[in-house]
Amino acid sequence: MNHPVRRRPALVTALALACSVALTSCTAGPATGPGRAAASPASADPATRPGLKAFYGQRLRWTDCDTEGYVCARLTVPRDYDDPGNGRTFVLPVARAEAGKPDRRIGSLVYNPGGPGAAGVQSLEEGMDEAFGRAARDRFDIVAFDPRGVGASVPALTCTASDDEAEEEATDPPAAEGVAPLHPRTEEERTAAAEGARAATEDCERHSGGLLRHVGTQDAARDLDVLRAALGERELTYLGWSYGTSLGTAYAELFPRRVRAMVLDGAIDPSLDWSQRVISQSAGFRRSVDDYADHCAEVAGDSCPADSPDAIRALIEGLYTRAERAPLPVSDDSPHAEYGGMDATAVLDAVSMAMYTPEDQWEPLSRALAAADAGDATELGALDEEEPAPARGGPRAGGHRRCHRGGQR
């Protein structure tokens, strides 16, 4: 039985291609391009440029979020920092968990959960502040925001057609048949992957071409400083996970005198290009999976899917191989059911998700792997749907799933 090739692996490759020419925020360092000079710590303070006074002078108006216990606001930033007075802006959602001990409050602690493209407001409202220690939560307001172009940012990037456009594009040739391989091995598979990447890139340029040049890391770092000012902070206290370390690095290079304290956790090496980062990240996940296989018996006990480290590795590799031939079966109510099951990329995603909080996730991962090996990948699919929570002991290479991720969505 044939199944449609998933578009997502092509989109990942497309984003990688886009990153390589600094069209998107996947780049860790400052974006360069027409009218956009590379930043230098010795250059003039960007915040003093004409046209930015109104943005730096705004104050956030806090109201209750939809989720109880948090307050929300919106931050307006210029779409183009080279021409901030042209009237075009991004409006960014901001959320705050207020300090537990206001009388001992130090200030605001802004964090970025990674990505690129992770929605900070959603992560905070889902309880990300619980990832901070009690001492930090007592003495800091924990603040998150959606970076320009993603999440509930207005406007936001889209690479898909509107309903009307979709009807016009309905005459396009149907997608190729077959199960997408985890790794293109043949010339035919590599050609198909490259063509899919080009098509996905063209989709993004068609639907969001006017925004792409304005959503780089450099711009997001400038937004971070506007947010600092809007919070009433003279200096920034910041925590970045994974891609958030790239954002923090860019901020520190632009505004070295405005950093109060900065923690970069799971740091991405800024000297590596996008392809080297993918390789580094993959090596980190591989080491984490090896740790799981080696120590599963100590942590998960009888839940382990096999009785030795080598057997666990073989089981995981076997699931990848089987899923490349045909999607692994799932229940009808699984999000993967519409794709006929879990393909190899979705299996890889699920295993990778469990490596972000390794020991906490090893027992459910073990049960899910055993069930998938027995013919039901529903539990494994549920792991694929979970968002990773930053924690000590995660994959030993920088990066977050949203930039490298394959899969079926």
Coordinates of C-alpha atoms in Angstrom, one line a residue:
M1 CA 0.0 0.0 0.0
N2 CA 1.4 3.4 -1.0
H3 CA 1.2 6.5 1.1
P4 CA 1.8 10.2 0.2
V5 CA 5.3 11.5 0.7
R6 CA 5.3 13.9 3.6
R7 CA 6.0 17.5 2.8
R8 CA 7.6 18.2 6.2
P9 CA 11.1 16.8 5.4
A10 CA 11.2 18.9 2.3
L11 CA 10.2 22.0 4.4
V12 CA 13.1 21.2 6.8
T13 CA 15.5 21.2 3.9
A14 CA 14.0 24.3 2.5
L15 CA 14.4 26.1 5.8
A16 CA 18.0 24.9 5.9
L17 CA 18.5 26.4 2.5
A18 CA 16.8 29.6 3.6
C19 CA 19.0 29.7 6.7
S20 CA 22.1 29.4 4.6
V21 CA 21.3 32.7 2.8
A22 CA 20.1 34.4 6.0
L23 CA 16.5 34.6 5.0
T24 CA 15.2 33.3 8.2
S25 CA 16.0 33.4 11.9
C26 CA 17.7 30.0 11.9
T27 CA 21.0 31.8 11.7
A28 CA 22.7 32.2 15.0
G29 CA 24.8 35.2 14.1
P30 CA 23.7 38.6 12.8
A31 CA 22.0 38.5 9.5
T32 CA 23.6 40.4 6.7
G33 CA 22.2 41.5 3.4
P34 CA 21.1 44.5 1.4
G35 CA 21.0 47.5 3.7
R36 CA 21.9 45.4 6.7
A37 CA 25.5 45.8 7.9
A38 CA 27.1 43.3 10.3
A39 CA 27.0 44.5 13.9
S40 CA 30.0 45.3 15.9
P41 CA 30.3 45.9 19.7
A42 CA 32.2 49.0 18.8
S43 CA 29.4 50.4 16.6
A44 CA 27.0 53.1 17.7
D45 CA 24.3 52.1 20.1
P46 CA 21.4 51.0 17.8
A47 CA 18.8 52.2 20.3
T48 CA 19.9 55.8 19.8
R49 CA 19.1 55.9 16.2
P50 CA 16.4 58.4 15.0
G51 CA 12.9 57.0 14.6
L52 CA 13.2 54.5 17.5
K53 CA 12.2 56.9 20.4
A54 CA 8.5 56.0 20.2
F55 CA 9.2 52.2 20.3
Y56 CA 11.6 52.6 23.2
G57 CA 9.2 54.9 25.1
Q58 CA 6.3 52.5 25.1
R59 CA 5.0 50.9 28.3
L60 CA 3.3 47.5 28.4
R61 CA -0.4 47.4 29.3
W62 CA -0.9 44.3 31.3
T63 CA -4.2 42.4 31.3
D64 CA -5.1 38.9 32.5
C65 CA -4.1 36.2 30.1
D66 CA -6.5 33.5 29.0
T67 CA -4.6 31.2 31.4
E68 CA -5.2 32.0 35.0
G69 CA -2.1 33.2 36.9
Y70 CA -0.4 35.1 34.1
V71 CA -0.7 38.6 32.7
C72 CA -0.3 39.5 29.0
A73 CA 0.5 42.5 26.9
R74 CA 1.6 43.4 23.4
L75 CA 4.8 45.0 22.3
T76 CA 5.1 47.0 19.0
V77 CA 8.4 47.0 17.2
P78 CA 9.4 48.3 13.8
R79 CA 9.3 45.9 11.0
D80 CA 12.4 47.3 9.4
Y81 CA 15.0 48.8 11.8
D82 CA 16.7 50.4 8.9
D83 CA 13.6 52.4 8.3
P84 CA 11.6 52.4 11.6
G85 CA 9.4 55.3 10.6
N86 CA 7.8 53.7 7.6
G87 CA 4.7 52.7 9.6
R88 CA 5.1 49.0 9.2
T89 CA 5.4 47.1 12.5
F90 CA 5.2 43.7 14.2
V91 CA 3.0 43.4 17.3
L92 CA 4.4 40.8 19.6
P93 CA 2.6 39.0 22.4
V94 CA 4.3 39.1 25.8
A95 CA 3.4 37.2 28.9
R96 CA 4.5 37.4 32.5
A97 CA 4.5 35.2 35.6
E98 CA 4.9 37.7 38.4
A99 CA 7.4 37.4 41.2
G100 CA 6.3 35.2 44.1
K101 CA 7.7 37.6 46.6
P102 CA 7.1 41.2 45.3
D103 CA 8.8 42.8 48.3
R104 CA 12.1 41.0 47.3
R105 CA 11.7 41.4 43.5
I106 CA 14.9 42.1 41.6
G107 CA 13.3 42.6 38.2
S108 CA 12.3 40.8 35.0
L109 CA 13.9 37.7 33.7
V110 CA 13.2 37.2 30.0
Y111 CA 13.7 33.8 28.4
N112 CA 13.5 32.3 25.0
P113 CA 12.6 28.6 24.8
G114 CA 14.4 27.9 21.5
G115 CA 13.3 27.0 18.0
P116 CA 13.9 29.1 16.0
G117 CA 10.2 29.9 16.2
A118 CA 9.1 28.6 19.5
A119 CA 6.2 30.6 20.9
G120 CA 7.3 31.9 24.2
V121 CA 3.9 33.0 25.4
Q122 CA 2.3 29.6 24.9
S123 CA 5.3 27.9 26.7
L124 CA 4.9 30.2 29.7
E125 CA 1.2 29.8 29.9
E126 CA 1.7 26.0 29.8
G127 CA 3.8 26.3 32.9
M128 CA 7.4 26.8 31.7
D129 CA 8.0 29.1 34.7
E130 CA 7.9 25.9 36.7
A131 CA 11.2 25.0 35.0
F132 CA 12.8 27.8 37.0
G133 CA 13.9 27.3 40.6
R134 CA 11.8 28.7 43.4
A135 CA 14.4 31.3 44.3
A136 CA 14.3 32.7 40.7
R137 CA 10.5 32.6 40.6
D138 CA 10.2 34.4 44.0
R139 CA 12.5 37.3 43.0
F140 CA 11.9 37.7 39.3
D141 CA 9.0 38.2 37.0
I142 CA 9.4 35.5 34.4
V143 CA 8.7 37.0 31.0
A144 CA 8.3 35.4 27.6
F145 CA 7.4 36.7 24.1
D146 CA 6.6 35.4 20.7
P147 CA 9.4 36.4 18.3
R148 CA 8.5 38.4 15.2
G149 CA 6.9 36.4 12.5
V150 CA 6.0 33.4 14.6
G151 CA 3.3 32.3 17.1
A152 CA 0.7 35.0 17.6
S153 CA 2.9 37.7 16.2
V154 CA 1.1 40.1 13.9
P155 CA 1.9 39.7 11.1
A156 CA 3.1 36.1 11.2
L157 CA 4.9 34.0 8.6
T158 CA 2.9 31.5 6.6
C159 CA 4.0 29.0 4.0
T160 CA 0.6 27.7 3.2
A161 CA -2.2 29.1 0.9
S162 CA -5.4 30.7 2.1
D163 CA -8.6 28.8 1.3
D164 CA -9.1 30.9 -1.9
E165 CA -5.5 30.4 -3.0
A166 CA -5.8 26.7 -2.2
E167 CA -8.7 26.4 -4.6
E168 CA -6.7 28.1 -7.3
E169 CA -3.7 25.8 -6.6
A170 CA -5.8 22.7 -6.7
T171 CA -4.9 22.1 -10.3
D172 CA -1.2 21.5 -9.2
P173 CA 0.1 17.9 -9.9
P174 CA -0.6 15.5 -7.0
A175 CA 2.1 14.7 -4.5
A176 CA 4.4 11.8 -5.3
E177 CA 3.5 8.4 -3.9
G178 CA 5.6 6.4 -1.5
V179 CA 6.9 6.6 2.0
A180 CA 9.5 9.3 2.5
P181 CA 12.9 7.8 3.6
L182 CA 14.6 8.9 6.8
H183 CA 17.8 9.6 4.9
P184 CA 17.8 10.0 1.1
R185 CA 20.2 7.4 -0.1
T186 CA 19.7 7.1 -3.9
E187 CA 20.1 9.8 -6.5
E188 CA 16.4 9.6 -7.1
E189 CA 15.6 10.2 -3.4
R190 CA 18.1 13.0 -3.2
T191 CA 16.6 14.7 -6.3
A192 CA 13.1 14.3 -4.8
A193 CA 14.2 15.8 -1.5
A194 CA 15.8 18.8 -3.3
E195 CA 12.8 19.4 -5.5
G196 CA 10.5 19.2 -2.4
A197 CA 12.8 21.7 -0.6
R198 CA 12.6 24.1 -3.5
A199 CA 8.9 23.8 -3.7
A200 CA 8.5 24.5 0.0
T201 CA 10.9 27.5 -0.2
E202 CA 8.8 28.8 -3.1
D203 CA 5.7 28.4 -1.0
C204 CA 7.2 30.5 1.8
E205 CA 8.4 33.2 -0.6
R206 CA 5.0 33.2 -2.3
H207 CA 3.0 33.7 0.9
S208 CA 5.5 35.5 3.1
G209 CA 8.1 36.9 0.8
G210 CA 7.7 40.4 2.1
L211 CA 8.4 39.4 5.7
L212 CA 11.3 36.9 5.3
R213 CA 14.1 39.5 5.2
H214 CA 12.7 41.0 8.5
V215 CA 12.6 37.9 10.7
G216 CA 16.3 37.3 11.3
T217 CA 18.1 36.8 14.6
Q218 CA 19.5 40.3 14.4
D219 CA 16.0 41.8 14.3
A220 CA 14.8 39.6 17.1
A221 CA 17.7 40.8 19.3
R222 CA 16.8 44.4 18.6
D223 CA 13.2 43.5 19.6
L224 CA 14.6 42.0 22.8
D225 CA 16.1 45.4 23.7
V226 CA 12.8 47.2 23.0
L227 CA 11.1 44.7 25.3
R228 CA 13.8 45.4 28.0
A229 CA 13.0 49.1 27.8
A230 CA 9.2 48.5 27.8
L231 CA 9.6 46.4 31.0
G232 CA 11.3 49.3 32.6
E233 CA 14.6 47.5 33.0
R234 CA 17.9 49.4 32.6
E235 CA 19.7 46.1 31.9
L236 CA 18.5 42.7 30.6
T237 CA 18.4 39.5 32.7
Y238 CA 18.1 36.7 30.1
L239 CA 18.0 33.0 29.8
G240 CA 18.1 31.3 26.4
W241 CA 17.7 27.6 25.7
S242 CA 19.1 26.1 22.5
Y243 CA 18.4 28.5 19.7
G244 CA 17.7 31.1 22.5
T245 CA 21.5 31.0 23.0
S246 CA 22.0 32.4 19.5
L247 CA 19.5 35.1 20.3
G248 CA 21.3 35.9 23.5
T249 CA 24.7 36.0 21.8
A250 CA 23.4 38.4 19.2
Y251 CA 21.9 40.6 21.9
A252 CA 25.2 40.7 23.9
E253 CA 27.1 41.6 20.7
L254 CA 24.7 44.5 20.0
F255 CA 24.1 45.7 23.5
P256 CA 27.1 44.7 25.6
R257 CA 26.6 47.4 28.2
R258 CA 22.9 46.4 28.8
V259 CA 23.4 42.8 30.0
R260 CA 22.8 42.4 33.7
A261 CA 23.1 38.6 33.7
M262 CA 22.7 36.1 30.9
V263 CA 22.5 32.3 30.9
L264 CA 23.0 30.4 27.6
D265 CA 21.9 26.8 28.2
G266 CA 22.5 24.2 25.5
A267 CA 24.6 26.7 23.5
I268 CA 24.9 26.6 19.8
D269 CA 28.4 27.2 18.5
P270 CA 28.2 30.4 16.5
S271 CA 31.2 29.5 14.5
L272 CA 29.4 26.6 12.8
D273 CA 27.2 27.0 9.7
W274 CA 23.7 25.5 9.5
S275 CA 24.8 22.1 8.2
Q276 CA 27.5 21.7 10.8
R277 CA 25.0 22.6 13.5
V278 CA 22.6 19.9 12.3
I279 CA 25.5 17.3 12.4
S280 CA 26.5 18.5 15.9
Q281 CA 22.9 18.3 17.1
S282 CA 22.4 14.9 15.6
A283 CA 25.6 13.6 17.3
G284 CA 24.2 15.0 20.6
F285 CA 20.9 13.1 20.2
R286 CA 22.8 9.9 19.3
R287 CA 24.8 10.1 22.5
S288 CA 21.6 10.6 24.5
V289 CA 20.0 7.6 22.8
D290 CA 23.1 5.6 23.6
D291 CA 22.9 6.7 27.3
Y292 CA 19.3 5.6 27.3
A293 CA 20.2 2.1 26.0
D294 CA 23.1 1.8 28.4
H295 CA 21.2 2.9 31.5
C296 CA 17.6 2.0 30.8
A297 CA 17.7 -1.0 33.2
E298 CA 18.8 1.3 36.0
V299 CA 16.1 3.9 35.4
A300 CA 13.1 2.2 33.7
G301 CA 13.6 -1.3 35.1
D302 CA 11.2 -3.9 33.8
S303 CA 9.7 -1.3 31.4
C304 CA 12.8 -1.5 29.1
P305 CA 11.9 -2.7 25.7
A306 CA 14.7 -5.2 25.5
D307 CA 17.1 -7.0 27.9
S308 CA 20.4 -5.4 26.9
P309 CA 21.8 -2.1 25.6
D310 CA 22.6 -3.7 22.2
A311 CA 19.1 -5.2 21.9
I312 CA 17.5 -1.8 22.7
R313 CA 19.6 -0.1 20.0
A314 CA 18.7 -2.9 17.6
L315 CA 15.0 -2.5 18.4
I316 CA 15.1 1.3 17.7
E317 CA 17.0 0.8 14.5
G318 CA 14.5 -1.9 13.5
L319 CA 11.6 0.5 14.0
Y320 CA 13.2 3.1 11.8
T321 CA 13.8 0.4 9.1
R322 CA 10.2 -0.9 9.3
A323 CA 8.8 2.6 9.3
E324 CA 10.7 3.4 6.1
R325 CA 9.0 0.5 4.4
A326 CA 5.5 1.4 5.7
P327 CA 4.1 3.6 8.4
L328 CA 3.9 1.9 11.8
P329 CA 0.2 1.3 12.8
V330 CA -1.6 3.7 15.2
S331 CA -5.1 3.9 16.6
D332 CA -7.8 5.8 14.7
D333 CA -7.7 8.7 17.2
S334 CA -4.0 9.3 16.9
P335 CA -2.9 12.5 15.0
H336 CA -0.7 10.2 12.9
A337 CA -3.7 8.2 11.7
E338 CA -4.4 10.6 8.8
Y339 CA -1.0 9.7 7.4
G340 CA -1.5 6.0 7.7
G341 CA 0.7 5.7 10.8
M342 CA 4.1 6.9 11.9
D343 CA 6.8 7.1 9.2
A344 CA 10.5 6.9 10.0
T345 CA 10.9 10.6 10.5
A346 CA 8.0 10.7 13.0
V347 CA 9.6 7.8 14.9
L348 CA 12.9 9.7 15.0
D349 CA 11.0 12.8 16.3
A350 CA 9.4 10.7 19.1
V351 CA 12.7 9.3 20.3
S352 CA 14.3 12.7 20.1
M353 CA 11.5 14.3 22.2
A354 CA 12.3 11.8 25.0
M355 CA 15.9 12.9 25.0
Y356 CA 15.1 16.5 26.1
T357 CA 14.1 15.3 29.6
P358 CA 15.9 12.0 29.5
E359 CA 15.4 10.1 32.7
D360 CA 11.9 11.5 33.2
Q361 CA 10.9 10.2 29.8
W362 CA 12.8 6.9 29.7
E363 CA 10.0 4.9 31.2
P364 CA 7.2 6.1 28.9
L365 CA 9.6 5.9 26.0
S366 CA 10.4 2.3 26.9
R367 CA 6.7 1.3 27.0
A368 CA 6.0 3.1 23.8
L369 CA 8.9 1.4 22.0
A370 CA 7.8 -2.0 23.2
A371 CA 4.2 -1.4 22.1
A372 CA 5.4 -0.1 18.7
D373 CA 7.6 -3.2 18.3
A374 CA 4.6 -5.3 19.0
G375 CA 2.5 -3.5 16.3
D376 CA 0.9 -0.5 17.9
A377 CA 2.8 2.9 17.7
T378 CA 0.0 5.0 19.2
E379 CA 2.0 5.7 22.5
L380 CA 5.1 6.5 20.5
G381 CA 3.0 9.0 18.4
A382 CA 1.8 10.6 21.6
L383 CA 5.5 11.3 22.6
D384 CA 6.0 12.9 19.2
E385 CA 3.2 15.4 20.0
E386 CA 4.8 16.6 23.2
E387 CA 6.8 19.8 23.4
P388 CA 10.3 19.3 24.9
A389 CA 10.9 20.9 28.3
P390 CA 14.4 22.3 29.0
A391 CA 16.1 20.2 31.7
R392 CA 19.5 19.3 32.8
G393 CA 20.9 16.2 31.1
G394 CA 19.2 16.7 27.7
P395 CA 20.9 16.2 24.4
R396 CA 24.5 17.3 24.5
A397 CA 24.4 19.6 21.5
G398 CA 22.7 22.9 21.0
G399 CA 19.5 23.1 19.1
H400 CA 15.8 22.6 19.3
R401 CA 13.5 20.4 17.4
R402 CA 11.6 23.1 15.4
C403 CA 14.5 23.9 13.1
H404 CA 15.7 20.3 12.5
R405 CA 12.5 18.5 12.8
G406 CA 11.1 16.2 10.2
G407 CA 7.8 14.5 10.4
Q408 CA 4.3 14.6 9.0
R409 CA 2.8 17.9 9.9

